[in-house]
Coordinates of C-alpha atoms and ligand atoms in Angstrom, one line a residue:
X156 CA -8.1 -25.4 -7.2
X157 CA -4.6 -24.5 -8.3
X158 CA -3.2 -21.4 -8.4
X159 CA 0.1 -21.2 -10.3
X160 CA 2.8 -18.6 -9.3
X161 CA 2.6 -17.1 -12.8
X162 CA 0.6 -17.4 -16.3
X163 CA 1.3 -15.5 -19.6
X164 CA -1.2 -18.0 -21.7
X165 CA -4.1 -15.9 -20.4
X166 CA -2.5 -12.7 -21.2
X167 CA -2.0 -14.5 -24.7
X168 CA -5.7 -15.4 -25.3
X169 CA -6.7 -11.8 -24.7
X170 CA -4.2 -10.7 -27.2
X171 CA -3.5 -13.2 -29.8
X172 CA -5.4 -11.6 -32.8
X173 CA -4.1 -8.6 -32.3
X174 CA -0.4 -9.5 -31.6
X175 CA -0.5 -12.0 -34.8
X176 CA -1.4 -9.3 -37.0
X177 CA 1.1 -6.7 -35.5
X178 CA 3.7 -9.4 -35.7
X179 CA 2.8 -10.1 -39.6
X180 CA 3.4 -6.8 -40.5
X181 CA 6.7 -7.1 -39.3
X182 CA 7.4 -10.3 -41.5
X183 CA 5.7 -8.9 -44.3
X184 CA 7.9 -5.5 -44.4
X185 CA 11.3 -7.1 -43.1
X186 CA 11.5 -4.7 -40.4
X187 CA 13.6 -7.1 -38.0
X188 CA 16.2 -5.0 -37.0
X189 CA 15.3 -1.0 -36.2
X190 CA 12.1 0.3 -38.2
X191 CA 8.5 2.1 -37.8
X192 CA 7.7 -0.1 -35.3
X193 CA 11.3 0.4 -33.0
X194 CA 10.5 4.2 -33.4
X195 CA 6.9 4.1 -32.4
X196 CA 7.2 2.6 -29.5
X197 CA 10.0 4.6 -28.6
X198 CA 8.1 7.5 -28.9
X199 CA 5.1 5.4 -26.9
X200 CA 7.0 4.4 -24.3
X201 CA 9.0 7.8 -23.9
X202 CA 5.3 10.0 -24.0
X203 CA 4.0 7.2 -21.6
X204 CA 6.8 7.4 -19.2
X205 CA 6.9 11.2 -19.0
X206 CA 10.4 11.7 -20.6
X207 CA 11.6 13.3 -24.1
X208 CA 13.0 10.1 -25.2
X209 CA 12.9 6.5 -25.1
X210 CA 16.3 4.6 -26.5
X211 CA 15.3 0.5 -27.2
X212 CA 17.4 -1.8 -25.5
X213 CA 18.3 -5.5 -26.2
X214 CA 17.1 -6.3 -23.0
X215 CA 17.5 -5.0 -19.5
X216 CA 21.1 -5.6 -18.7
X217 CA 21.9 -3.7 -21.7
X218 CA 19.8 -1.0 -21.5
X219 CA 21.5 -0.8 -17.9
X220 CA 25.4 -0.9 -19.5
X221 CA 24.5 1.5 -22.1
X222 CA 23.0 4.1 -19.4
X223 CA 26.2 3.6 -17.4
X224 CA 28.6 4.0 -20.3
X225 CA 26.3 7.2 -21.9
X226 CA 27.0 8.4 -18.3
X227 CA 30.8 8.3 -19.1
X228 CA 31.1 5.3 -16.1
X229 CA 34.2 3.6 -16.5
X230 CA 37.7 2.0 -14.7
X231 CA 38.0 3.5 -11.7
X232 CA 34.5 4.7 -10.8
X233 CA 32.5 3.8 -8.4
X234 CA 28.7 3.3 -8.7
X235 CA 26.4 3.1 -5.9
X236 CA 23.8 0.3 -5.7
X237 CA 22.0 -2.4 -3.3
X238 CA 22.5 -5.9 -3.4
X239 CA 18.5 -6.6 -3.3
X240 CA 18.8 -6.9 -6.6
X241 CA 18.6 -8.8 -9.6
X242 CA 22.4 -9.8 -10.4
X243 CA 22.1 -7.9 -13.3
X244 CA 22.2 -4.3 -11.6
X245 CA 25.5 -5.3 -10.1
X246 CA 27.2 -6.7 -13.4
X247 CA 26.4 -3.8 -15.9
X248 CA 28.8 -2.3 -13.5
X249 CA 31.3 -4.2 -13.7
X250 CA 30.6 -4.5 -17.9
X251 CA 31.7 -1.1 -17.1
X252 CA 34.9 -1.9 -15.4
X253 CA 33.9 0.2 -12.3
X254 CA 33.8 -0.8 -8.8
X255 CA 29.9 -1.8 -8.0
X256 CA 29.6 0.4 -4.2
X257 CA 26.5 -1.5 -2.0
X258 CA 24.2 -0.1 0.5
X259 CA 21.9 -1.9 2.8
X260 CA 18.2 -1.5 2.1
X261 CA 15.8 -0.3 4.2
X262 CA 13.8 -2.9 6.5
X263 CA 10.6 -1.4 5.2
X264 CA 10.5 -1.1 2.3
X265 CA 13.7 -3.4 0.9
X266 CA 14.9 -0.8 -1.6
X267 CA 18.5 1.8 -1.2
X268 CA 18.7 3.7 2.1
X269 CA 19.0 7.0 1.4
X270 CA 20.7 7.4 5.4
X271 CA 23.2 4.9 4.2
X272 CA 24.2 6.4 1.0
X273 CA 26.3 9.9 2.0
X274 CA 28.7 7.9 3.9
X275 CA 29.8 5.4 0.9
X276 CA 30.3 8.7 -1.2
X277 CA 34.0 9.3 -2.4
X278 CA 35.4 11.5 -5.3
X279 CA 35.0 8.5 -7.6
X280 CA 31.4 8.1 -7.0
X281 CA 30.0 8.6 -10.6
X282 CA 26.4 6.9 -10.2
X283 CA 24.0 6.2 -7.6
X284 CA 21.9 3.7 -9.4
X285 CA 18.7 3.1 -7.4
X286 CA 16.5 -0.2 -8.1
X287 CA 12.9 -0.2 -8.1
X288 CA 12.3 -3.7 -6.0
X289 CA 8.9 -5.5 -6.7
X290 CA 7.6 -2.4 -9.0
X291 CA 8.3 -0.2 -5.6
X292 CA 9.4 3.0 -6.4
X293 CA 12.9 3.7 -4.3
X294 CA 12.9 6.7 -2.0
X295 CA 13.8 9.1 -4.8
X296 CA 13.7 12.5 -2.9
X297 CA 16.1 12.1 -0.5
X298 CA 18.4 10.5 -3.1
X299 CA 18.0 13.3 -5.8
X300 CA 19.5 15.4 -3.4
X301 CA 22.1 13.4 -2.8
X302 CA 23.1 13.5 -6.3
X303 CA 21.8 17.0 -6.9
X304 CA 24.0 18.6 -4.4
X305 CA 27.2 16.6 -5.4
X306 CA 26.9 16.9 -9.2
X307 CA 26.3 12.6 -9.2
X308 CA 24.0 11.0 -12.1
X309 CA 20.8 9.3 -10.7
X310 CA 20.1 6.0 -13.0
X311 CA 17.0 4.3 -12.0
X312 CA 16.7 0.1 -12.6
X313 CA 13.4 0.9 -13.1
X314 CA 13.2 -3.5 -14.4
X315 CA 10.6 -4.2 -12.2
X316 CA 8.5 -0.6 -12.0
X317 CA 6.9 0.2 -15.1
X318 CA 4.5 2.5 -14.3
X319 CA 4.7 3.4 -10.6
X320 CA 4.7 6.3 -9.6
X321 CA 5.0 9.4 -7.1
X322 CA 4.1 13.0 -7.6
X323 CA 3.0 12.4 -11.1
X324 CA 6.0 11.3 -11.9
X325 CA 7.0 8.2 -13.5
X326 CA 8.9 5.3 -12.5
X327 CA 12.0 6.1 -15.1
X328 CA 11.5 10.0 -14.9
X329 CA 13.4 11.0 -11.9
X330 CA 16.7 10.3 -12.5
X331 CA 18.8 11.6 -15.4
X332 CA 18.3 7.9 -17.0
X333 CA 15.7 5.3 -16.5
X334 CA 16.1 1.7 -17.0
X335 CA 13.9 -0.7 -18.1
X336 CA 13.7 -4.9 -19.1
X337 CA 10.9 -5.9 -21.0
X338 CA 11.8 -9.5 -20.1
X339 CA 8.4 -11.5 -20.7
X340 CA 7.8 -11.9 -16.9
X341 CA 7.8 -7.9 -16.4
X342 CA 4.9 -5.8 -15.8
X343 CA 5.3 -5.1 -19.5
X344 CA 7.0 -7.7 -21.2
X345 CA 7.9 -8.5 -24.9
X346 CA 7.7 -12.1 -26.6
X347 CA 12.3 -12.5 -26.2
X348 CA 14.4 -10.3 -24.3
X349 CA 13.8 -6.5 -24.9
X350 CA 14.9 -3.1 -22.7
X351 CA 15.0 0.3 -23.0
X352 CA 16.7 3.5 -21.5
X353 CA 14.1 6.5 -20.9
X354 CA 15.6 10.3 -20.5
X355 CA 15.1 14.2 -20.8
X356 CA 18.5 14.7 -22.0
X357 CA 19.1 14.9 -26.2
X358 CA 23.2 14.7 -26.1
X359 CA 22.5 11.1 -23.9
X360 CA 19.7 10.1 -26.1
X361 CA 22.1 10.6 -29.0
X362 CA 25.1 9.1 -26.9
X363 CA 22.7 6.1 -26.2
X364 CA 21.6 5.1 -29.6
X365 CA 25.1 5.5 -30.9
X366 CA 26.0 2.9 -28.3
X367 CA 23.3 0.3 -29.0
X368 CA 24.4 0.5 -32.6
X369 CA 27.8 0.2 -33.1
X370 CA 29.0 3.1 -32.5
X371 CA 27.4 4.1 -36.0
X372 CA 26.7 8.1 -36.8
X373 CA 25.9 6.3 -40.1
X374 CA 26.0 3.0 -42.2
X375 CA 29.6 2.6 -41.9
X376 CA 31.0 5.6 -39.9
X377 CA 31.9 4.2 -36.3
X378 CA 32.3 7.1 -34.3
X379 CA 32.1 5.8 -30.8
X380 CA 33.2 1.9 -29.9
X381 CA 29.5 0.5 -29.5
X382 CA 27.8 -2.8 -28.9
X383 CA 25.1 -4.4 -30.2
X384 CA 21.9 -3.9 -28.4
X385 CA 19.5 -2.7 -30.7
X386 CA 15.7 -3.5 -30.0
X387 CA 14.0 -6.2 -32.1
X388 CA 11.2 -5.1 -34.3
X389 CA 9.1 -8.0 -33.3
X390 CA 9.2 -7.2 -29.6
X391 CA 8.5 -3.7 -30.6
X392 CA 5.2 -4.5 -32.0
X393 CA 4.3 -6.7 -29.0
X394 CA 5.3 -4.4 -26.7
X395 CA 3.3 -1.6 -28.6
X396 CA 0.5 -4.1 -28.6
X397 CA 0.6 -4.0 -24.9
X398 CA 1.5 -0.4 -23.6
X399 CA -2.1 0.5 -23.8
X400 CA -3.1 -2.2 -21.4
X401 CA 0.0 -1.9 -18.7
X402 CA -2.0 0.9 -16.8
X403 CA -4.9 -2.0 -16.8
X404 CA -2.8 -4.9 -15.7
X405 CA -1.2 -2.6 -12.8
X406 CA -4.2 -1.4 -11.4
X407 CA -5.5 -5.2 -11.4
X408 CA -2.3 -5.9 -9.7
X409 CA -3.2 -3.1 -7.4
X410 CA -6.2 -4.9 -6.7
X411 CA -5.1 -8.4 -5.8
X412 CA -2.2 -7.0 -3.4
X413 CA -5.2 -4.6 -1.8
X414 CA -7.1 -8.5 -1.5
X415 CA -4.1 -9.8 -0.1
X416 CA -3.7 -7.4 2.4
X417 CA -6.9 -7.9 3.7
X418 CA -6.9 -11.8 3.5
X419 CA -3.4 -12.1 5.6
X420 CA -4.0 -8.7 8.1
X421 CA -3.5 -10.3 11.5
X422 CA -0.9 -12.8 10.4
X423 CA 3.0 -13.3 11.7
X424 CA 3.3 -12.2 8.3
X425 CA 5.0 -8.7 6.8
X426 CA 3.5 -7.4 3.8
X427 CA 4.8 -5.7 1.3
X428 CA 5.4 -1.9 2.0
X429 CA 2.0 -0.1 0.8
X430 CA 3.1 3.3 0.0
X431 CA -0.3 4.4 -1.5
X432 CA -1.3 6.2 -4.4
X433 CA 0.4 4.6 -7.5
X434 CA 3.8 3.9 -5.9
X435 CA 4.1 0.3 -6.4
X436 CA 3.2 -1.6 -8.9
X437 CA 3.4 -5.2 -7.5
X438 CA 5.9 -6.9 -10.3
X439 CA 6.0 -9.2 -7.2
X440 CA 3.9 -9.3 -4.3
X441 CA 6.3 -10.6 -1.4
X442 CA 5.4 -11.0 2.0
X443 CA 8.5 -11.8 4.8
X444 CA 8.4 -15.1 7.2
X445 CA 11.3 -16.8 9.2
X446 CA 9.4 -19.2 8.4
X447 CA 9.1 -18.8 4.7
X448 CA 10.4 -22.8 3.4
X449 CA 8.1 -24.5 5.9
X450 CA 5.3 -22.4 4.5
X451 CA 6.8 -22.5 0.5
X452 CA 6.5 -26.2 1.1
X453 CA 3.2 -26.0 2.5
X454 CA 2.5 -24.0 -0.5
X455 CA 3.6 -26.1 -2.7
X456 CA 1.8 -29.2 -1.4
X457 CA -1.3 -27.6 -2.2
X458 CA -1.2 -26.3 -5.2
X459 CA 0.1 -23.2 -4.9
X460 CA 3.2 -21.5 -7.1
X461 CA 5.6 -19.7 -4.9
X462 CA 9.0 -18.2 -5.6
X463 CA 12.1 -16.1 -3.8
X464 CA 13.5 -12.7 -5.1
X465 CA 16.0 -13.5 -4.5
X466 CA 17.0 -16.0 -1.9
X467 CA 20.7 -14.8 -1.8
X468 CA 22.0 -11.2 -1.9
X469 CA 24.1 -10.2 -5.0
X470 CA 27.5 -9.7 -2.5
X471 CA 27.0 -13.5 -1.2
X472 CA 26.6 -14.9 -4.7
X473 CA 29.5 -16.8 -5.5
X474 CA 30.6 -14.8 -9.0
X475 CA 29.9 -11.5 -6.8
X476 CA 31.7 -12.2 -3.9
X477 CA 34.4 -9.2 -2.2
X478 CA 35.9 -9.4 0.6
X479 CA 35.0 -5.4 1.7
X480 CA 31.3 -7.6 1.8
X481 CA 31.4 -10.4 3.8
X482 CA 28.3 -12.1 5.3
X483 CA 27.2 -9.9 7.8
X484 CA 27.8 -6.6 6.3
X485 CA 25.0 -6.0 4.9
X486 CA 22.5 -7.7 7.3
X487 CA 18.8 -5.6 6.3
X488 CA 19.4 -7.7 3.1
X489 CA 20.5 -10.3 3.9
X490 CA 17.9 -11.0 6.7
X491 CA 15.2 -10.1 4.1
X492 CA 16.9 -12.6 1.6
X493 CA 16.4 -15.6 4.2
X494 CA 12.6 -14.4 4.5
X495 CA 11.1 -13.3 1.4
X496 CA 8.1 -15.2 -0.1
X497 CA 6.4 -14.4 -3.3
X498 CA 3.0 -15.1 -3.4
X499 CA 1.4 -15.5 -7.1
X500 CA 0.5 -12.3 -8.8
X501 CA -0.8 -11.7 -12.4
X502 CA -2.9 -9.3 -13.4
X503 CA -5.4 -12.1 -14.5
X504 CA -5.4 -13.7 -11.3
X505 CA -8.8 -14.0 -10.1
X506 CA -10.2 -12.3 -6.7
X507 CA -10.9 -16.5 -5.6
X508 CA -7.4 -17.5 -6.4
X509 CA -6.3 -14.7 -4.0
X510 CA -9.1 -16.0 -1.5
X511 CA -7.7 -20.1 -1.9
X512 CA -4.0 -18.7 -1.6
X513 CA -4.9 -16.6 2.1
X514 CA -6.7 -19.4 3.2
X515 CA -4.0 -21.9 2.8
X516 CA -1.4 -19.3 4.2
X517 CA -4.1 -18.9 7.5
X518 CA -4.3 -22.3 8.2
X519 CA -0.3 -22.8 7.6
X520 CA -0.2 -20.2 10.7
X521 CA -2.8 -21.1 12.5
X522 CA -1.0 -25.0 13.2
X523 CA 1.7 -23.0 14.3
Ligands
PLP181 C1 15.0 -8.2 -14.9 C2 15.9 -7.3 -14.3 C3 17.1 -6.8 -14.9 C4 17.6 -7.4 -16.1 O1 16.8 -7.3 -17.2 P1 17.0 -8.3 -18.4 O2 16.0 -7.8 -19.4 O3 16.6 -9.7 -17.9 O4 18.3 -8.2 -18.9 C5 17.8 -5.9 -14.2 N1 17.5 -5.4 -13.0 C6 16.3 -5.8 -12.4 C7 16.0 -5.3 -11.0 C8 15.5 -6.8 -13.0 O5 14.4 -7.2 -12.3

């Protein structure tokens, strides 16, 4: 048996009748660009998420540049991140022309440090910008204080979190903006590249929609200097196709990590970080081995899909590169980035394909 790293045609078959008609009526009206469907699923998304508005994005890098320019980021500020990221958190600041500011993660958990973070403050700190890693919420309290007591925004790259969540709040909710890709891979993912930016705050809403659009108040009055980065109406209806089911497909996801768990307890093996009651919402489910290429090929010779997020830190990728960051300097992630394994996760991945993968990973260790 086979068990790929990753399949969106079962999603598909579930959803086809459905997403063909919701797609039709797009055709049929014209609606590409903006329209019902843009708004309801800003609405959706927005109610869904916990927050008073939901902006559509392009995609996730831009709903990311947008939040950081609505935030009034620019030349000269810093913004606080990690570089367990997806590249794209660390280049929507420098779309920005600000100076991207990294902190280690944590070994346990692999997102920010909150311990880390006071000591990288300056007065040019503008943004700490927290990412969600594998759909685990960040340590949020300790970091909303941070911010709180300093009078610094809290954006969330939420890319990879749709859904978790901690005190009944949302993935999204807790800072002043919330990020989000709708990339098809995500935990919620459109049929393109789609994004959106999630917020309380009306003046940044407005600020935000200017920005995706131009700069436009209206047709041809360009207030601000904007961008293109409006939302599709096609990915809008998919995406509004699938927002009722995310809560579904996470809690499945829930399920197969809780399987996992069980199958690889005992193992020289670290599991992801379990932090209970809603918190993480598995985007990825990866477990930590020095030994992780001998096993990835062991893997792979059996049938078995693997992959690495991400194999190199952002500050020893090559376009990234600074000298305040050399290799060393930020050794929790880069030690994590020379371990990390992804195991396959979908929500329709079945309780046996789980069973085959642990099995396979068992007898890997158990040669030694
Ligand atoms: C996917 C992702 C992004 C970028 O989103 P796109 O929609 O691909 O532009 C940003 N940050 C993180 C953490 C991501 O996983």
């Amino acid at each position: 048996m086979r068990v790929p790293f990753f399949d969106l045609s079962l999603q598909y078959r579930e959803l086809s009748h459905e997403m063909q008609q919701a797609m039709e009526e797009v055709m049929e009206t014209g609606s590409f660009s903006g329209g019902p469907d843009v708004e309801a699923f800003e609405a959706e998304f927005a109610r869904y998420c916990g927050t008073a508005h939901c902006v559509g994005m392009s995609s996730g890098t831009s709903a990311l540049h947008m939040a950081l320019l609505a935030a009034g980021v620019g030349p000269g500020d810093e913004v606080i991140t990690t570089p367990m990221t997806f590249v794209a958190t660390v280049a929507a600041i420098e779309y920005c022309g600000a100076t991207p500011v990294l902190v280690d993660c944590a070994d346990t958990t692999l997102t920010i440090n909150p311990a880390l973070i006071v000591e990288k403050i300056t007065p040019r700190t503008k943004v700490i910008l927290p990412v969600h890693l594998h759909g685990l919420l960040a340590d949020m309290r300790p970091i909303l204080n941070i911010a709180r007591e300093r009078g610094i925004f809290v954006i969330e790259d939420a890319a990879q979190a749709h859904g978790a969540e901690a005190e009944a709040r949302k993935a999204g909710a807790f800072g002043t903006m919330g990020c989000f890709s709708f990339y098809p891979s995500k935990n919620l993912g459109a049929y393109g590249e789609a994004g959106a930016v999630v917020t309380d705050d009306p003046a940044l809403a407005h600020q935000l929609r200017l920005l995706r659009n131009w700069g436009a108040e209206e047709r041809d009055v360009h207030a601000v200097k904007g961008f293109n980065c409006r939302l599709h109406g096609l990915q809008a209806a998919v995406l509004r196709v699938k927002l009722p089911r995310l809560e579904k497909w996470n809690a499945a996801r829930r399920a197969l990590a809780s399987l996992y768990a069980d199958g690889l307890a005992g193992l020289d093996l670290t599991l992801p970080f379990n932090p209970g009651d809603g918190g993480h919402v598995y985007h990825v489910y990866a477990a930590r081995t020095p030994r992780r290429r001998d096993l990835q090929a062991w893997l792979r010779a059996r049938g078995i899909g693997t992959h690495i997020h991400y194999p190199t830190p952002v500050h020893l990728q090559p376009a990234y590169r600074r000298a305040e960051y050399p290799l060393g300097s930020l050794p929790v992630s880069e030690r994590a980035a020379n371990e990390l394994l992804s195991l396959p996760m979908f929500p329709e991945m079945r309780p046996d394909h789980v069973a085959r993968v642990c099995d396979e990973v068992r007898t890997f260790f158990s040669k030694g």
